[in-house]
Short mmCIF file of C-alpha atoms in Angstrom, two decimals:
data_model
loop_
_atom_site.label_atom_id
_atom_site.label_comp_id
_atom_site.label_asym_id
_atom_site.label_seq_id
_atom_site.Cartn_x
_atom_site.Cartn_y
_atom_site.Cartn_z
CA MET A 1 -99.60 26.33 -79.02
CA THR A 2 -99.25 28.02 -75.67
CA VAL A 3 -96.44 26.85 -73.48
CA ARG A 4 -96.95 27.36 -69.78
CA THR A 5 -94.09 27.39 -67.40
CA SER A 6 -94.55 26.78 -63.74
CA VAL A 7 -92.42 28.38 -61.07
CA PRO A 8 -92.27 26.82 -57.62
CA GLU A 9 -94.45 28.74 -55.17
CA THR A 10 -91.62 29.12 -52.68
CA ARG A 11 -89.46 30.79 -55.32
CA VAL A 12 -92.29 33.16 -56.30
CA GLU A 13 -92.84 34.07 -52.66
CA THR A 14 -89.11 34.72 -52.23
CA VAL A 15 -89.04 37.02 -55.25
CA LYS A 16 -92.10 38.89 -53.99
CA LYS A 17 -90.56 39.35 -50.58
CA LYS A 18 -87.42 40.78 -52.11
CA ARG A 19 -89.46 43.28 -54.11
CA VAL A 20 -91.68 44.49 -51.28
CA LEU A 21 -89.52 47.49 -50.34
CA PRO A 22 -88.01 49.94 -52.80
CA PRO A 23 -84.22 50.29 -52.53
CA LEU A 24 -84.28 53.81 -51.06
CA LEU A 25 -86.71 52.84 -48.31
CA ARG A 26 -84.71 49.69 -47.57
CA HIS A 27 -81.52 51.73 -47.23
CA VAL A 28 -83.23 54.26 -44.96
CA LEU A 29 -84.56 51.50 -42.70
CA PHE A 30 -81.13 49.90 -42.55
CA ALA A 31 -79.62 53.27 -41.63
CA LEU A 32 -82.17 53.72 -38.83
CA ALA A 33 -81.33 50.25 -37.52
CA ALA A 34 -77.60 51.08 -37.65
CA PHE A 35 -78.22 54.34 -35.78
CA ALA A 36 -80.13 52.43 -33.09
CA VAL A 37 -77.13 50.10 -32.70
CA VAL A 38 -74.81 53.10 -32.32
CA VAL A 39 -77.08 54.64 -29.68
CA VAL A 40 -77.10 51.39 -27.70
CA LEU A 41 -73.31 51.07 -27.95
CA THR A 42 -72.80 54.61 -26.66
CA LEU A 43 -75.15 53.95 -23.74
CA VAL A 44 -73.26 50.86 -22.56
CA THR A 45 -69.70 52.15 -23.07
CA ASP A 46 -67.59 54.84 -21.44
CA GLU A 47 -66.75 58.27 -22.87
CA PHE A 48 -63.41 57.19 -24.29
CA THR A 49 -65.09 54.42 -26.27
CA ASN A 50 -67.77 56.88 -27.36
CA LEU A 51 -65.02 59.04 -28.82
CA ARG A 52 -63.63 56.08 -30.76
CA ILE A 53 -67.11 55.22 -32.07
CA ALA A 54 -67.54 58.80 -33.27
CA THR A 55 -64.09 58.73 -34.88
CA ILE A 56 -65.01 55.56 -36.76
CA GLY A 57 -68.07 57.43 -38.01
CA TYR A 58 -66.31 60.33 -39.70
CA TYR A 59 -63.54 58.07 -41.01
CA LEU A 60 -66.24 55.82 -42.47
CA ILE A 61 -67.73 58.53 -44.68
CA ALA A 62 -64.25 59.66 -45.78
CA VAL A 63 -63.22 56.10 -46.70
CA ALA A 64 -66.60 55.48 -48.38
CA GLY A 65 -66.07 58.53 -50.59
CA LEU A 66 -62.58 57.38 -51.50
CA THR A 67 -63.93 53.87 -52.17
CA LEU A 68 -66.36 55.35 -54.67
CA LEU A 69 -63.52 57.22 -56.38
CA THR A 70 -60.80 54.57 -56.33
CA GLY A 71 -62.74 51.32 -56.14
CA LEU A 72 -65.53 52.19 -58.57
CA THR A 73 -63.89 54.55 -61.07
CA GLY A 74 -60.24 53.50 -60.73
CA GLN A 75 -58.92 56.98 -59.94
CA VAL A 76 -56.16 56.83 -57.32
CA SER A 77 -56.18 59.81 -54.98
CA LEU A 78 -53.38 60.42 -52.47
CA GLY A 79 -54.80 63.75 -51.35
CA HIS A 80 -58.13 63.06 -49.73
CA GLY A 81 -56.92 64.50 -46.45
CA ALA A 82 -57.00 67.89 -48.23
CA PHE A 83 -60.79 67.68 -48.61
CA MET A 84 -61.10 66.85 -44.92
CA PHE A 85 -58.90 69.87 -44.20
CA ILE A 86 -61.25 72.11 -46.19
CA GLY A 87 -64.32 70.73 -44.41
CA ALA A 88 -62.78 71.12 -40.96
CA TYR A 89 -61.65 74.70 -41.50
CA THR A 90 -65.00 75.61 -43.06
CA VAL A 91 -66.80 74.51 -39.90
CA ALA A 92 -64.24 76.23 -37.67
CA LEU A 93 -64.49 79.55 -39.53
CA LEU A 94 -68.28 79.45 -39.63
CA VAL A 95 -68.61 78.70 -35.92
CA ARG A 96 -66.16 81.45 -34.98
CA ARG A 97 -67.34 84.14 -37.41
CA VAL A 98 -71.02 83.31 -37.97
CA PRO A 99 -72.10 81.74 -34.67
CA THR A 100 -75.80 82.16 -35.49
CA PHE A 101 -75.61 79.47 -38.18
CA PRO A 102 -77.08 76.12 -37.05
CA LEU A 103 -74.78 73.11 -37.01
CA TRP A 104 -76.53 71.40 -39.92
CA ALA A 105 -75.88 74.46 -42.09
CA ASP A 106 -72.20 74.45 -41.09
CA LEU A 107 -71.89 70.79 -42.08
CA LEU A 108 -73.71 71.33 -45.37
CA LEU A 109 -71.41 74.22 -46.24
CA ALA A 110 -68.37 72.15 -45.24
CA SER A 111 -69.54 69.40 -47.61
CA ALA A 112 -70.17 71.97 -50.34
CA ALA A 113 -66.70 73.50 -49.86
CA GLY A 114 -65.12 70.06 -50.13
CA GLY A 115 -67.25 69.35 -53.20
CA LEU A 116 -66.16 72.59 -54.87
CA ALA A 117 -62.51 71.69 -54.31
CA GLY A 118 -63.24 68.21 -55.65
CA LEU A 119 -64.90 69.69 -58.72
CA LEU A 120 -61.77 71.70 -59.49
CA ALA A 121 -59.50 68.74 -58.76
CA GLY A 122 -61.73 66.46 -60.83
CA ALA A 123 -61.54 68.79 -63.81
CA ALA A 124 -57.77 68.39 -63.74
CA ALA A 125 -57.98 64.68 -62.90
CA ALA A 126 -60.08 64.01 -65.99
CA ARG A 127 -56.97 64.76 -68.03
CA LEU A 128 -54.59 62.75 -65.84
CA ARG A 129 -54.25 59.09 -65.01
CA GLY A 130 -52.03 56.66 -63.13
CA PRO A 131 -49.03 58.08 -61.28
CA TYR A 132 -49.66 61.59 -62.67
CA LEU A 133 -53.07 61.71 -60.99
CA ALA A 134 -51.68 60.29 -57.75
CA GLY A 135 -48.85 62.84 -57.76
CA ALA A 136 -51.20 65.76 -58.40
CA THR A 137 -53.53 64.80 -55.54
CA LEU A 138 -50.57 64.21 -53.22
CA ALA A 139 -49.33 67.72 -54.00
CA LEU A 140 -52.75 68.99 -52.94
CA ALA A 141 -52.48 67.20 -49.60
CA VAL A 142 -48.98 68.55 -49.01
CA GLY A 143 -49.59 72.13 -50.12
CA LEU A 144 -53.02 72.94 -48.73
CA PRO A 145 -52.19 72.70 -44.98
CA ALA A 146 -49.22 74.98 -45.63
CA LEU A 147 -51.70 77.81 -46.26
CA THR A 148 -52.27 78.03 -42.51
CA ARG A 149 -48.76 79.43 -42.10
CA ARG A 150 -49.25 81.87 -44.97
CA PHE A 151 -52.53 83.21 -43.55
CA GLN A 152 -51.91 82.91 -39.83
CA ASP A 153 -54.37 85.59 -38.76
CA PHE A 154 -57.19 83.97 -40.71
CA LEU A 155 -56.41 80.26 -40.28
CA GLY A 156 -54.61 80.28 -36.94
CA GLY A 157 -51.17 79.19 -38.10
CA SER A 158 -49.74 75.88 -36.91
CA ASN A 159 -51.98 75.93 -33.81
CA GLY A 160 -55.12 75.99 -35.90
CA LEU A 161 -58.53 77.27 -34.82
CA SER A 162 -60.28 76.27 -31.60
CA PHE A 163 -64.00 76.75 -31.02
CA THR A 164 -66.97 75.44 -29.07
CA VAL A 165 -70.25 74.21 -30.54
CA HIS A 166 -73.26 74.09 -28.22
CA SER A 167 -75.27 71.53 -30.14
CA ARG A 168 -77.35 70.01 -27.35
CA PRO A 169 -80.89 71.29 -26.86
CA ALA A 170 -81.30 73.07 -23.52
CA GLY A 171 -83.60 70.33 -22.23
CA LEU A 172 -80.92 67.66 -22.69
CA VAL A 173 -78.11 69.49 -20.87
CA GLY A 174 -77.31 67.43 -17.80
CA VAL A 175 -79.33 64.49 -19.14
CA ILE A 176 -77.14 63.34 -22.05
CA PRO A 177 -73.35 63.84 -21.84
CA GLU A 178 -71.92 66.19 -24.46
CA LEU A 179 -69.63 63.59 -26.04
CA ARG A 180 -72.43 61.05 -26.36
CA TRP A 181 -74.64 63.64 -28.04
CA GLN A 182 -71.81 64.54 -30.42
CA THR A 183 -71.35 60.87 -31.29
CA TRP A 184 -75.04 60.63 -32.18
CA ILE A 185 -74.82 63.73 -34.36
CA VAL A 186 -71.73 62.37 -36.14
CA TRP A 187 -73.33 59.02 -36.91
CA LEU A 188 -76.69 60.52 -37.91
CA SER A 189 -74.90 62.76 -40.41
CA VAL A 190 -72.75 59.88 -41.68
CA LEU A 191 -75.69 57.52 -42.15
CA ILE A 192 -77.71 60.14 -44.06
CA ALA A 193 -74.73 60.67 -46.35
CA LEU A 194 -74.20 56.92 -46.76
CA VAL A 195 -77.82 56.41 -47.83
CA MET A 196 -77.19 58.89 -50.64
CA VAL A 197 -73.88 57.29 -51.59
CA VAL A 198 -75.38 53.79 -51.65
CA ASN A 199 -78.18 54.95 -53.93
CA VAL A 200 -75.62 56.50 -56.28
CA VAL A 201 -73.54 53.31 -56.30
CA ARG A 202 -76.56 51.08 -56.96
CA GLY A 203 -78.00 53.36 -59.65
CA ARG A 204 -77.16 54.26 -63.23
CA LEU A 205 -74.33 56.56 -62.24
CA GLY A 206 -72.70 53.74 -60.28
CA ARG A 207 -72.85 51.54 -63.38
CA ASP A 208 -71.21 54.33 -65.36
CA PHE A 209 -68.45 54.54 -62.74
CA ARG A 210 -67.74 50.82 -63.04
CA ALA A 211 -67.80 50.96 -66.83
CA VAL A 212 -65.22 53.75 -66.84
CA ARG A 213 -63.07 51.82 -64.40
CA ASP A 214 -63.15 48.63 -66.47
CA ASP A 215 -62.53 50.16 -69.90
CA GLU A 216 -62.66 53.85 -70.74
CA VAL A 217 -62.69 53.26 -74.50
CA ALA A 218 -65.58 50.80 -74.31
CA ALA A 219 -67.45 53.13 -71.95
CA SER A 220 -67.00 56.03 -74.37
CA LEU A 221 -68.21 53.94 -77.30
CA SER A 222 -71.31 52.97 -75.34
CA GLY A 223 -72.26 56.62 -74.91
CA ILE A 224 -70.82 57.40 -71.46
CA ALA A 225 -69.14 60.80 -71.09
CA VAL A 226 -65.91 59.56 -69.51
CA GLY A 227 -64.54 62.95 -68.49
CA ARG A 228 -67.80 64.08 -66.91
CA THR A 229 -68.17 60.76 -65.09
CA LYS A 230 -64.69 61.11 -63.59
CA ILE A 231 -65.44 64.66 -62.46
CA LEU A 232 -68.71 63.55 -60.85
CA ALA A 233 -66.86 60.79 -58.99
CA PHE A 234 -64.35 63.33 -57.68
CA LEU A 235 -67.18 65.69 -56.71
CA ILE A 236 -69.12 63.09 -54.70
CA SER A 237 -65.96 61.74 -53.09
CA ALA A 238 -64.81 65.23 -52.10
CA VAL A 239 -68.23 66.04 -50.63
CA CYS A 240 -67.82 62.99 -48.39
CA GLY A 241 -64.31 64.15 -47.45
CA GLY A 242 -65.54 67.66 -46.64
CA LEU A 243 -68.30 66.26 -44.44
CA ALA A 244 -65.80 63.98 -42.67
CA GLY A 245 -63.51 66.92 -41.93
CA GLY A 246 -66.41 69.03 -40.70
CA LEU A 247 -67.55 66.26 -38.37
CA GLN A 248 -64.02 65.81 -37.06
CA ALA A 249 -63.76 69.52 -36.28
CA PHE A 250 -67.19 69.48 -34.62
CA LEU A 251 -66.22 66.49 -32.49
CA LEU A 252 -62.78 67.72 -31.42
CA GLY A 253 -63.58 71.44 -31.26
CA THR A 254 -60.51 72.33 -33.28
CA ALA A 255 -59.14 72.44 -36.82
CA ALA A 256 -55.34 72.22 -36.97
CA PRO A 257 -53.04 71.48 -39.94
CA GLY A 258 -51.26 68.76 -37.96
CA SER A 259 -54.40 66.62 -38.24
CA PHE A 260 -54.34 66.65 -42.04
CA THR A 261 -50.83 65.57 -43.01
CA PRO A 262 -50.12 63.47 -46.13
CA ALA A 263 -50.01 60.48 -43.78
CA LEU A 264 -53.78 60.87 -43.28
CA SER A 265 -54.39 60.67 -47.03
CA LEU A 266 -52.20 57.58 -47.32
CA SER A 267 -53.98 55.99 -44.34
CA LEU A 268 -57.38 56.59 -45.95
CA LEU A 269 -56.23 54.92 -49.16
CA ALA A 270 -54.76 52.02 -47.19
CA ALA A 271 -58.08 51.66 -45.35
CA VAL A 272 -59.87 51.36 -48.70
CA VAL A 273 -57.56 48.53 -49.78
CA LEU A 274 -57.61 46.84 -46.39
CA GLY A 275 -61.40 46.89 -46.06
CA GLY A 276 -62.06 45.80 -49.63
CA LEU A 277 -61.58 47.83 -52.79
CA GLY A 278 -64.93 48.92 -54.21
CA SER A 279 -67.02 47.76 -51.24
CA LEU A 280 -68.90 50.13 -48.95
CA TRP A 281 -68.93 47.42 -46.28
CA GLY A 282 -65.19 47.35 -46.71
CA ALA A 283 -65.15 51.08 -45.93
CA LEU A 284 -66.58 50.26 -42.50
CA TRP A 285 -63.89 47.66 -41.77
CA GLY A 286 -61.23 50.05 -43.01
CA ALA A 287 -62.50 52.82 -40.73
CA VAL A 288 -62.55 50.48 -37.74
CA ALA A 289 -59.00 49.40 -38.57
CA LEU A 290 -57.83 53.01 -38.81
CA VAL A 291 -59.06 53.77 -35.30
CA TYR A 292 -58.19 50.58 -33.44
CA PHE A 293 -54.87 49.73 -35.06
CA GLN A 294 -53.65 53.18 -34.13
CA ALA A 295 -54.94 52.78 -30.57
CA TRP A 296 -53.29 49.36 -30.20
CA SER A 297 -50.03 50.71 -31.61
CA GLU A 298 -50.04 53.53 -29.08
CA ASP A 299 -50.66 51.04 -26.27
CA LEU A 300 -47.79 48.89 -27.58
CA ALA A 301 -45.49 51.92 -27.66
CA ASP A 302 -46.36 52.68 -24.03
CA VAL A 303 -45.69 49.09 -22.97
CA LEU A 304 -42.31 49.04 -24.76
CA HIS A 305 -41.39 52.54 -23.48
CA LEU A 306 -40.41 53.69 -26.98
CA ASN A 307 -39.11 57.20 -27.56
CA THR A 308 -41.38 59.85 -29.05
CA ASP A 309 -40.11 59.63 -32.65
CA VAL A 310 -40.53 55.85 -32.81
CA ALA A 311 -43.88 55.94 -31.02
CA ASN A 312 -45.25 58.54 -33.45
CA ASN A 313 -44.37 56.39 -36.48
CA LEU A 314 -45.26 53.01 -34.98
CA PRO A 315 -49.00 53.19 -35.88
CA LEU A 316 -48.17 53.65 -39.57
CA ALA A 317 -45.64 50.81 -39.47
CA VAL A 318 -48.09 48.44 -37.75
CA TYR A 319 -50.85 49.44 -40.12
CA GLY A 320 -48.58 48.81 -43.10
CA VAL A 321 -47.59 45.34 -41.87
CA ILE A 322 -51.21 44.36 -41.23
CA LEU A 323 -52.19 45.73 -44.65
CA ILE A 324 -49.56 43.55 -46.37
CA VAL A 325 -50.64 40.46 -44.43
CA VAL A 326 -54.34 40.97 -45.15
CA VAL A 327 -53.80 41.70 -48.85
CA LEU A 328 -51.64 38.57 -49.23
CA ALA A 329 -54.19 36.41 -47.41
CA PHE A 330 -57.30 38.10 -48.85
CA PRO A 331 -56.57 40.03 -52.08
CA ARG A 332 -60.06 41.54 -51.94
CA GLY A 333 -59.60 42.83 -48.41
CA ILE A 334 -61.46 42.04 -45.21
CA GLN A 335 -64.87 42.18 -46.89
CA GLY A 336 -63.61 39.85 -49.60
CA GLY A 337 -62.46 37.46 -46.88
CA PHE A 338 -65.94 37.52 -45.32
CA GLN A 339 -67.52 36.84 -48.73
CA ARG A 340 -65.15 33.94 -49.34
CA LEU A 341 -65.97 32.49 -45.92
CA ARG A 342 -69.70 32.90 -46.53
CA GLY A 343 -69.38 31.16 -49.90
CA LEU A 344 -67.42 28.32 -48.32
CA LEU A 345 -70.05 27.85 -45.62
CA ARG A 346 -72.85 27.92 -48.21
CA ARG A 347 -71.13 25.30 -50.38
CA THR A 348 -70.51 23.14 -47.32
CA ALA A 349 -74.17 23.37 -46.33
CA GLU A 350 -75.29 22.51 -49.89
CA LYS A 351 -73.00 19.48 -50.01
CA LYS A 352 -74.32 18.31 -46.67
CA GLU A 353 -77.92 18.77 -47.82
CA ASN A 354 -77.28 16.89 -51.07
CA HIS A 355 -75.59 14.09 -49.20
CA GLU A 356 -78.56 13.78 -46.82
CA ASN A 357 -81.04 13.77 -49.74
CA HIS A 358 -79.14 10.95 -51.42
#
């Protein structure tokens, strides 16, 4: 006897529509749409806002990399500012000493340098966990910027390295402002990197990351190489950090140790938690929070006429208070709050529809 099952046509059509585009192509199209939004925003805003938009961009890729490491594999890193430091100084040294290199090559090498450092850190991290891992990565964030004082002639000491990148094509000089062009370059680089990260997260490797996070013993018994998976997570995350640092140096035209203090690493980790642990959308909200909470804190300090010491620490204090409030109200961060709200609206709509049908 043959049993035939019928599926409603509307459901079949919905399934077909969802399967029209392969994931990679869908992510690329989404990235192109996001880039178009960024271009429009830069066209209708002033230069200062353009700078903030660009800053959100390089923070986004740094927070996304840390989200992959902490949110997906459960490895807590307090030293991600060190990878940004490596990326920034790689770009600065290349621009100053090998000016014939194109910008894209500088950024690729900055990402590779960050990845190499992450590979070494990951090899050590595979043998550490919990507070020991956090302490080791924090030591990296504290110790690495100190090298600028040890090698002052090479790394510029406490003043860092200043440089100029002429990235605009000759035909666009005088047509597109330099800062707007830089913002486009930052976001184009970030979106290309995010497409790769999203495909990793949605693929087999992403499933391995989550399995290691949930239970290392069970992951090992199922055939996953736990140590190698942790190292790969560190590698990818550090590549994102190196790219973020390179983009920051490109945007600001300088690489200075004062930009990569341990407070930066702690802020990146706080942004991961605030946006939503394990969510790449949460990385966006965390990056926006990093930029605008600091800006609002600086404005508040100016209004209250606070002294320099208090004003310099106010952004961290405000960010910490907001982080506590958000985590208490939405344990899964801002993105989790949005998901809860969306679920509530969907359930309300379903109840209303059922009530009308009855």
